[in-house]
mmCIF file of C-alpha atoms and ligand atoms in Angstrom:
data_model
loop_
_atom_site.group_PDB
_atom_site.id
_atom_site.type_symbol
_atom_site.label_atom_id
_atom_site.label_comp_id
_atom_site.label_asym_id
_atom_site.label_seq_id
_atom_site.Cartn_x
_atom_site.Cartn_y
_atom_site.Cartn_z
ATOM 1 C CA MET A 1 -212.016 -38.643 45.095
ATOM 2 C CA LYS A 2 -212.990 -40.896 42.243
ATOM 3 C CA LEU A 3 -209.366 -41.227 41.129
ATOM 4 C CA LYS A 4 -208.325 -42.252 44.606
ATOM 5 C CA TYR A 5 -211.019 -44.921 44.617
ATOM 6 C CA VAL A 6 -209.827 -46.338 41.309
ATOM 7 C CA PHE A 7 -206.272 -46.329 42.585
ATOM 8 C CA LEU A 8 -207.305 -48.197 45.732
ATOM 9 C CA ILE A 9 -209.057 -50.884 43.723
ATOM 10 C CA LEU A 10 -206.059 -51.183 41.444
ATOM 11 C CA THR A 11 -203.713 -51.538 44.400
ATOM 12 C CA ALA A 12 -205.905 -54.201 45.956
ATOM 13 C CA PHE A 13 -206.009 -56.048 42.668
ATOM 14 C CA LEU A 14 -202.246 -55.932 42.240
ATOM 15 C CA THR A 15 -201.699 -57.174 45.795
ATOM 16 C CA VAL A 16 -203.998 -60.136 45.349
ATOM 17 C CA TYR A 17 -202.409 -60.875 42.029
ATOM 18 C CA SER A 18 -198.849 -60.845 43.350
ATOM 19 C CA CYS A 19 -199.918 -62.932 46.379
ATOM 20 C CA SER A 20 -201.291 -65.653 44.179
ATOM 21 C CA LYS A 21 -198.132 -65.559 42.129
ATOM 22 C CA ASP A 22 -195.872 -65.895 45.153
ATOM 23 C CA SER A 23 -197.788 -68.766 46.649
ATOM 24 C CA SER A 24 -197.391 -71.109 43.710
ATOM 25 C CA ASP A 25 -194.374 -72.299 41.838
ATOM 26 C CA GLY A 26 -194.687 -71.526 38.167
ATOM 27 C CA GLY A 27 -198.148 -72.811 37.303
ATOM 28 C CA THR A 28 -199.901 -69.571 38.197
ATOM 29 C CA GLU A 29 -203.411 -69.115 36.859
ATOM 30 C CA GLU A 30 -203.714 -65.533 35.720
ATOM 31 C CA PRO A 31 -207.054 -63.836 36.359
ATOM 32 C CA PRO A 32 -209.026 -63.716 33.083
ATOM 33 C CA LYS A 33 -208.375 -60.394 31.385
ATOM 34 C CA ILE A 34 -211.513 -58.632 30.147
ATOM 35 C CA ASN A 35 -211.186 -57.050 26.722
ATOM 36 C CA LYS A 36 -214.041 -54.553 26.413
ATOM 37 C CA THR A 37 -213.092 -53.272 22.952
ATOM 38 C CA PRO A 38 -215.251 -55.741 20.949
ATOM 39 C CA ASN A 39 -218.300 -54.448 22.872
ATOM 40 C CA LEU A 40 -217.482 -50.767 22.298
ATOM 41 C CA GLN A 41 -218.232 -50.642 18.550
ATOM 42 C CA GLY A 42 -220.971 -48.763 16.685
ATOM 43 C CA THR A 43 -224.628 -49.808 16.414
ATOM 44 C CA GLY A 44 -224.995 -52.495 13.753
ATOM 45 C CA ASP A 45 -221.260 -53.301 13.646
ATOM 46 C CA SER A 46 -221.871 -56.743 15.219
ATOM 47 C CA ALA A 47 -224.943 -57.598 13.128
ATOM 48 C CA ASN A 48 -223.252 -60.561 11.454
ATOM 49 C CA ASP A 49 -221.703 -61.773 14.731
ATOM 50 C CA LEU A 50 -225.173 -61.777 16.333
ATOM 51 C CA LEU A 51 -226.942 -63.399 13.374
ATOM 52 C CA ALA A 52 -224.445 -66.052 12.241
ATOM 53 C CA ASN A 53 -222.445 -68.624 14.170
ATOM 54 C CA SER A 54 -219.155 -68.144 12.309
ATOM 55 C CA THR A 55 -217.407 -66.149 15.065
ATOM 56 C CA TYR A 56 -219.587 -66.713 18.144
ATOM 57 C CA THR A 57 -221.897 -69.696 18.684
ATOM 58 C CA LYS A 58 -223.457 -68.504 21.952
ATOM 59 C CA LEU A 59 -225.367 -65.406 23.003
ATOM 60 C CA LEU A 60 -225.288 -64.140 26.584
ATOM 61 C CA ILE A 61 -227.660 -61.325 27.552
ATOM 62 C CA GLU A 62 -227.330 -59.371 30.768
ATOM 63 C CA ILE A 63 -230.540 -57.595 31.767
ATOM 64 C CA ALA A 64 -229.738 -54.968 34.375
ATOM 65 C CA TYR A 65 -232.935 -53.510 35.794
ATOM 66 C CA VAL A 66 -233.704 -50.850 38.341
ATOM 67 C CA GLU A 67 -235.365 -52.538 41.306
ATOM 68 C CA GLY A 68 -239.068 -52.904 40.581
ATOM 69 C CA PHE A 69 -238.594 -52.536 36.810
ATOM 70 C CA ARG A 70 -237.648 -56.098 35.857
ATOM 71 C CA PRO A 71 -239.312 -57.338 32.634
ATOM 72 C CA THR A 72 -241.869 -60.145 32.886
ATOM 73 C CA ALA A 73 -240.893 -63.824 32.592
ATOM 74 C CA ARG A 74 -243.161 -64.015 29.540
ATOM 75 C CA THR A 75 -241.102 -61.263 27.858
ATOM 76 C CA GLU A 76 -237.861 -63.130 28.556
ATOM 77 C CA ALA A 77 -239.271 -66.321 26.982
ATOM 78 C CA ASP A 78 -240.676 -64.480 23.939
ATOM 79 C CA VAL A 79 -237.426 -62.615 23.262
ATOM 80 C CA ILE A 80 -235.350 -65.825 23.496
ATOM 81 C CA GLU A 81 -237.750 -67.506 21.062
ATOM 82 C CA PHE A 82 -237.460 -64.566 18.631
ATOM 83 C CA LEU A 83 -233.649 -64.630 18.791
ATOM 84 C CA LYS A 84 -233.590 -68.376 18.065
ATOM 85 C CA GLU A 85 -235.934 -67.825 15.122
ATOM 86 C CA VAL A 86 -234.065 -65.051 13.313
ATOM 87 C CA THR A 87 -230.460 -65.888 14.212
ATOM 88 C CA PHE A 88 -228.478 -69.123 14.172
ATOM 89 C CA LYS A 89 -227.751 -68.805 17.901
ATOM 90 C CA GLN A 90 -229.490 -71.678 19.696
ATOM 91 C CA ASP A 91 -227.571 -71.269 22.962
ATOM 92 C CA VAL A 92 -229.131 -68.091 24.368
ATOM 93 C CA GLN A 93 -228.711 -67.353 28.078
ATOM 94 C CA VAL A 94 -230.118 -64.447 30.070
ATOM 95 C CA ILE A 95 -228.779 -63.281 33.411
ATOM 96 C CA PHE A 96 -230.449 -60.616 35.546
ATOM 97 C CA LYS A 97 -228.872 -57.965 37.711
ATOM 98 C CA SER A 98 -230.834 -55.717 40.040
ATOM 99 C CA LEU A 99 -229.608 -52.132 40.399
ATOM 100 C CA PRO A 100 -230.590 -49.210 42.619
ATOM 101 C CA SER A 101 -232.359 -46.284 40.968
ATOM 102 C CA PRO A 102 -230.005 -43.556 39.708
ATOM 103 C CA LYS A 103 -232.781 -41.187 40.927
ATOM 104 C CA LYS A 104 -233.030 -39.097 37.742
ATOM 105 C CA THR A 105 -236.190 -37.537 36.322
ATOM 106 C CA SER A 106 -234.927 -38.329 32.795
ATOM 107 C CA LEU A 107 -231.898 -40.049 31.276
ATOM 108 C CA SER A 108 -229.696 -39.002 28.362
ATOM 109 C CA LEU A 109 -227.944 -41.715 26.355
ATOM 110 C CA GLU A 110 -224.650 -40.442 27.788
ATOM 111 C CA GLU A 111 -225.951 -41.113 31.295
ATOM 112 C CA VAL A 112 -227.225 -44.556 30.264
ATOM 113 C CA ASP A 113 -223.783 -45.249 28.832
ATOM 114 C CA GLU A 114 -222.064 -44.158 32.062
ATOM 115 C CA LEU A 115 -224.341 -46.482 34.046
ATOM 116 C CA GLU A 116 -223.400 -49.315 31.702
ATOM 117 C CA GLN A 117 -219.680 -48.678 32.189
ATOM 118 C CA GLU A 118 -220.218 -48.898 35.971
ATOM 119 C CA ASN A 119 -222.479 -51.934 36.026
ATOM 120 C CA ARG A 120 -221.999 -54.169 32.973
ATOM 121 C CA THR A 121 -220.423 -57.539 33.817
ATOM 122 C CA VAL A 122 -220.759 -59.470 30.522
ATOM 123 C CA TYR A 123 -218.359 -59.049 27.592
ATOM 124 C CA ASN A 124 -217.557 -61.168 24.546
ATOM 125 C CA THR A 125 -215.481 -64.271 25.154
ATOM 126 C CA GLU A 126 -214.026 -66.769 22.722
ATOM 127 C CA ASP A 127 -217.326 -68.435 21.733
ATOM 128 C CA THR A 128 -219.890 -66.031 23.230
ATOM 129 C CA ILE A 129 -221.179 -62.634 22.149
ATOM 130 C CA ALA A 130 -222.577 -60.607 25.039
ATOM 131 C CA VAL A 131 -225.396 -58.027 24.967
ATOM 132 C CA TYR A 132 -226.207 -55.606 27.792
ATOM 133 C CA ILE A 133 -229.765 -54.314 28.277
ATOM 134 C CA TYR A 134 -230.675 -51.670 30.867
ATOM 135 C CA PHE A 135 -234.271 -51.398 32.105
ATOM 136 C CA ALA A 136 -234.525 -47.790 33.246
ATOM 137 C CA ASP A 137 -236.971 -46.292 35.743
ATOM 138 C CA ALA A 138 -236.758 -42.853 34.087
ATOM 139 C CA PRO A 139 -237.832 -41.732 30.591
ATOM 140 C CA SER A 140 -235.546 -40.556 27.802
ATOM 141 C CA ASP A 141 -234.459 -36.915 28.042
ATOM 142 C CA THR A 142 -235.599 -36.449 24.423
ATOM 143 C CA ASP A 143 -239.279 -37.014 25.288
ATOM 144 C CA THR A 144 -241.497 -34.003 24.749
ATOM 145 C CA PRO A 145 -243.885 -32.849 27.512
ATOM 146 C CA ASN A 146 -247.012 -33.622 25.431
ATOM 147 C CA GLY A 147 -245.937 -37.267 25.333
ATOM 148 C CA ASN A 148 -246.274 -37.704 21.564
ATOM 149 C CA SER A 149 -242.659 -38.729 21.147
ATOM 150 C CA ALA A 150 -242.139 -40.827 24.277
ATOM 151 C CA THR A 151 -239.212 -43.094 23.399
ATOM 152 C CA LEU A 152 -239.653 -46.759 24.347
ATOM 153 C CA GLY A 153 -236.106 -47.954 23.795
ATOM 154 C CA ALA A 154 -232.800 -47.262 22.068
ATOM 155 C CA VAL A 155 -229.555 -48.908 21.047
ATOM 156 C CA TYR A 156 -226.342 -46.934 21.390
ATOM 157 C CA ARG A 157 -223.490 -49.331 20.506
ATOM 158 C CA ASN A 158 -223.054 -52.750 18.912
ATOM 159 C CA THR A 159 -224.218 -54.715 21.975
ATOM 160 C CA SER A 160 -225.910 -52.088 24.176
ATOM 161 C CA MET A 161 -229.626 -51.384 24.577
ATOM 162 C CA VAL A 162 -231.816 -49.370 26.908
ATOM 163 C CA ILE A 163 -235.508 -49.968 27.526
ATOM 164 C CA TYR A 164 -237.361 -47.030 29.088
ATOM 165 C CA GLU A 165 -239.471 -49.323 31.234
ATOM 166 C CA SER A 166 -241.523 -46.580 32.927
ATOM 167 C CA THR A 167 -242.615 -45.410 29.442
ATOM 168 C CA VAL A 168 -243.293 -48.997 28.314
ATOM 169 C CA ARG A 169 -245.522 -49.520 31.383
ATOM 170 C CA LYS A 170 -247.460 -46.340 30.616
ATOM 171 C CA LEU A 171 -248.087 -47.711 27.132
ATOM 172 C CA ALA A 172 -249.291 -51.066 28.502
ATOM 173 C CA ASN A 173 -251.626 -49.268 30.918
ATOM 174 C CA SER A 174 -253.142 -47.190 28.117
ATOM 175 C CA SER A 175 -255.178 -50.009 26.525
ATOM 176 C CA VAL A 176 -256.766 -53.255 27.678
ATOM 177 C CA LEU A 177 -255.542 -54.775 24.390
ATOM 178 C CA ILE A 178 -251.891 -54.274 25.350
ATOM 179 C CA SER A 179 -250.301 -56.465 28.036
ATOM 180 C CA LEU A 180 -247.046 -55.451 29.690
ATOM 181 C CA ALA A 181 -245.320 -58.520 28.182
ATOM 182 C CA THR A 182 -246.490 -57.511 24.688
ATOM 183 C CA ALA A 183 -245.284 -53.914 25.069
ATOM 184 C CA GLU A 184 -241.897 -55.066 26.426
ATOM 185 C CA THR A 185 -241.479 -57.801 23.830
ATOM 186 C CA ALA A 186 -242.365 -55.577 20.859
ATOM 187 C CA THR A 187 -239.950 -52.885 22.070
ATOM 188 C CA MET A 188 -237.107 -55.371 22.620
ATOM 189 C CA HIS A 189 -237.655 -57.088 19.246
ATOM 190 C CA HIS A 190 -237.527 -53.685 17.514
ATOM 191 C CA GLU A 191 -234.305 -52.699 19.278
ATOM 192 C CA PHE A 192 -232.721 -56.095 18.544
ATOM 193 C CA GLY A 193 -233.614 -55.401 14.891
ATOM 194 C CA HIS A 194 -231.299 -52.373 15.063
ATOM 195 C CA LEU A 195 -228.510 -54.449 16.659
ATOM 196 C CA PHE A 196 -229.006 -56.828 13.700
ATOM 197 C CA GLY A 197 -228.194 -53.874 11.436
ATOM 198 C CA LEU A 198 -231.745 -52.976 10.341
ATOM 199 C CA VAL A 199 -232.495 -50.886 8.386
ATOM 200 C CA ASN A 200 -229.341 -50.100 6.387
ATOM 201 C CA LEU A 201 -227.491 -49.799 9.707
ATOM 202 C CA GLY A 202 -224.884 -52.530 9.208
ATOM 203 C CA SER A 203 -226.951 -55.049 7.250
ATOM 204 C CA THR A 204 -227.038 -53.960 3.605
ATOM 205 C CA MET A 205 -230.515 -53.712 2.093
ATOM 206 C CA VAL A 206 -231.246 -56.332 -0.554
ATOM 207 C CA ASN A 207 -234.008 -54.083 -1.951
ATOM 208 C CA PRO A 208 -234.425 -50.438 -0.924
ATOM 209 C CA HIS A 209 -236.989 -50.089 1.904
ATOM 210 C CA GLU A 210 -235.477 -47.564 4.314
ATOM 211 C CA SER A 211 -237.865 -44.828 5.386
ATOM 212 C CA GLN A 212 -236.826 -41.186 5.474
ATOM 213 C CA SER A 213 -237.369 -38.372 7.904
ATOM 214 C CA GLN A 214 -236.225 -34.767 8.216
ATOM 215 C CA ASN A 215 -232.893 -34.036 9.853
ATOM 216 C CA GLU A 216 -232.135 -30.824 11.753
ATOM 217 C CA GLU A 217 -231.406 -28.981 8.479
ATOM 218 C CA GLY A 218 -234.812 -30.000 7.126
ATOM 219 C CA GLN A 219 -233.385 -32.450 4.573
ATOM 220 C CA LEU A 220 -234.967 -35.855 4.055
ATOM 221 C CA VAL A 221 -232.493 -38.561 5.058
ATOM 222 C CA GLY A 222 -232.665 -42.315 5.693
ATOM 223 C CA ASP A 223 -233.665 -42.979 9.297
ATOM 224 C CA SER A 224 -232.692 -46.670 9.733
ATOM 225 C CA HIS A 225 -236.330 -47.778 9.771
ATOM 226 C CA CYS A 226 -238.518 -49.745 7.370
ATOM 227 C CA ASP A 227 -240.997 -47.989 5.068
ATOM 228 C CA ILE A 228 -243.374 -50.971 4.991
ATOM 229 C CA ASP A 229 -246.580 -50.544 7.000
ATOM 230 C CA GLY A 230 -246.964 -52.982 9.869
ATOM 231 C CA CYS A 231 -243.303 -54.075 9.905
ATOM 232 C CA LEU A 232 -241.562 -54.468 13.266
ATOM 233 C CA MET A 233 -238.919 -51.992 12.072
ATOM 234 C CA ASN A 234 -241.357 -49.239 11.134
ATOM 235 C CA ALA A 235 -240.224 -45.902 12.609
ATOM 236 C CA GLU A 236 -243.440 -45.376 14.532
ATOM 237 C CA LEU A 237 -242.638 -48.336 16.809
ATOM 238 C CA GLU A 238 -239.835 -46.337 18.404
ATOM 239 C CA PHE A 239 -242.429 -44.211 20.197
ATOM 240 C CA GLY A 240 -245.261 -44.901 22.594
ATOM 241 C CA SER A 241 -248.008 -43.336 20.474
ATOM 242 C CA GLY A 242 -247.006 -45.225 17.288
ATOM 243 C CA MET A 243 -246.521 -48.519 19.117
ATOM 244 C CA ARG A 244 -249.932 -48.128 20.762
ATOM 245 C CA LYS A 245 -251.589 -47.570 17.382
ATOM 246 C CA MET A 246 -249.845 -50.606 15.880
ATOM 247 C CA LEU A 247 -250.528 -52.971 18.808
ATOM 248 C CA VAL A 248 -254.193 -51.993 18.971
ATOM 249 C CA ALA A 249 -254.505 -52.468 15.181
ATOM 250 C CA LYS A 250 -252.956 -55.923 15.564
ATOM 251 C CA ASN A 251 -255.285 -56.772 18.450
ATOM 252 C CA GLY A 252 -252.394 -56.986 20.894
ATOM 253 C CA ALA A 253 -250.098 -59.177 18.755
ATOM 254 C CA VAL A 254 -246.378 -58.354 18.569
ATOM 255 C CA PRO A 255 -245.491 -56.952 15.103
ATOM 256 C CA GLU A 256 -243.201 -59.119 12.964
ATOM 257 C CA LEU A 257 -240.403 -58.438 10.515
ATOM 258 C CA ASP A 258 -241.729 -58.093 6.978
ATOM 259 C CA ALA A 259 -240.226 -59.939 3.976
ATOM 260 C CA GLU A 260 -237.762 -57.130 3.109
ATOM 261 C CA CYS A 261 -236.267 -56.968 6.613
ATOM 262 C CA MET A 262 -236.036 -60.788 6.699
ATOM 263 C CA LEU A 263 -234.214 -60.753 3.337
ATOM 264 C CA ASP A 264 -231.650 -58.273 4.704
ATOM 265 C CA LEU A 265 -231.033 -60.414 7.805
ATOM 266 C CA GLN A 266 -230.654 -63.588 5.762
ATOM 267 C CA ALA A 267 -228.195 -61.818 3.438
ATOM 268 C CA ASN A 268 -226.053 -60.915 6.494
ATOM 269 C CA GLY A 269 -225.974 -64.356 8.096
ATOM 270 C CA GLY A 270 -229.438 -64.587 9.671
ATOM 271 C CA ARG A 271 -231.679 -67.621 9.649
HETATM 272 ZN ZN1 ZN B 301 -236.049 -47.905 15.847
HETATM 273 ZN ZN1 ZN B 302 -239.337 -54.162 7.417
#
């Protein structure tokens, strides 16, 4: 069924294409061909391309949100300001796309990825690097029932991010000190930090400051987070309980990158 659908679209495309070719004499404008490969790399692989202006001078962000789960306008403004502060990109555009709910009780990263393949419309062009962010209405499938490890967001390729907006809203509702814009902004800044290659995830550390946690075999391994207390890239900010603790301690202010994380970004083309 799905194959047939793809074939139908392909046929329609080819027909339109050959029509436009027939109707003109030589000077045919070919439809722009989308090359998705540059946006299908690993997390951190485009850190330098996002931070510096040597390959791309513009940043285009597509925020695809499940209806009713769009981030606040304040969040959009704060994230753009952050990006202009830590990268050399000064042309930062955001486009929004509303999507129906996939009607899941939880989402695996594989499912988030499938939704991206169906819905993403922005890809890198000659002067623009494109980032896709999905605001989900369902929590991560890795969350535990007691809620201690409720994941706020994740990155899963070089220009792909998911924000578990229902979990972020729960966090904002848990304290009068935490506004929804603050919870969204802090989560997005943290996840952008990973796309910028932090910590040791594509941007080499100038000085060692990567925290460690136990892997499945019980060994202590680097976990791509910062071991400095209060830093935006601290591992506890990945989860609702840790983010709540940090935001309350900071009286509702969004955590910032510490000096070590800033050094790493600057060494890889950041501002
Ligand atoms: Zn993280
Ligand atoms: Zn740090």
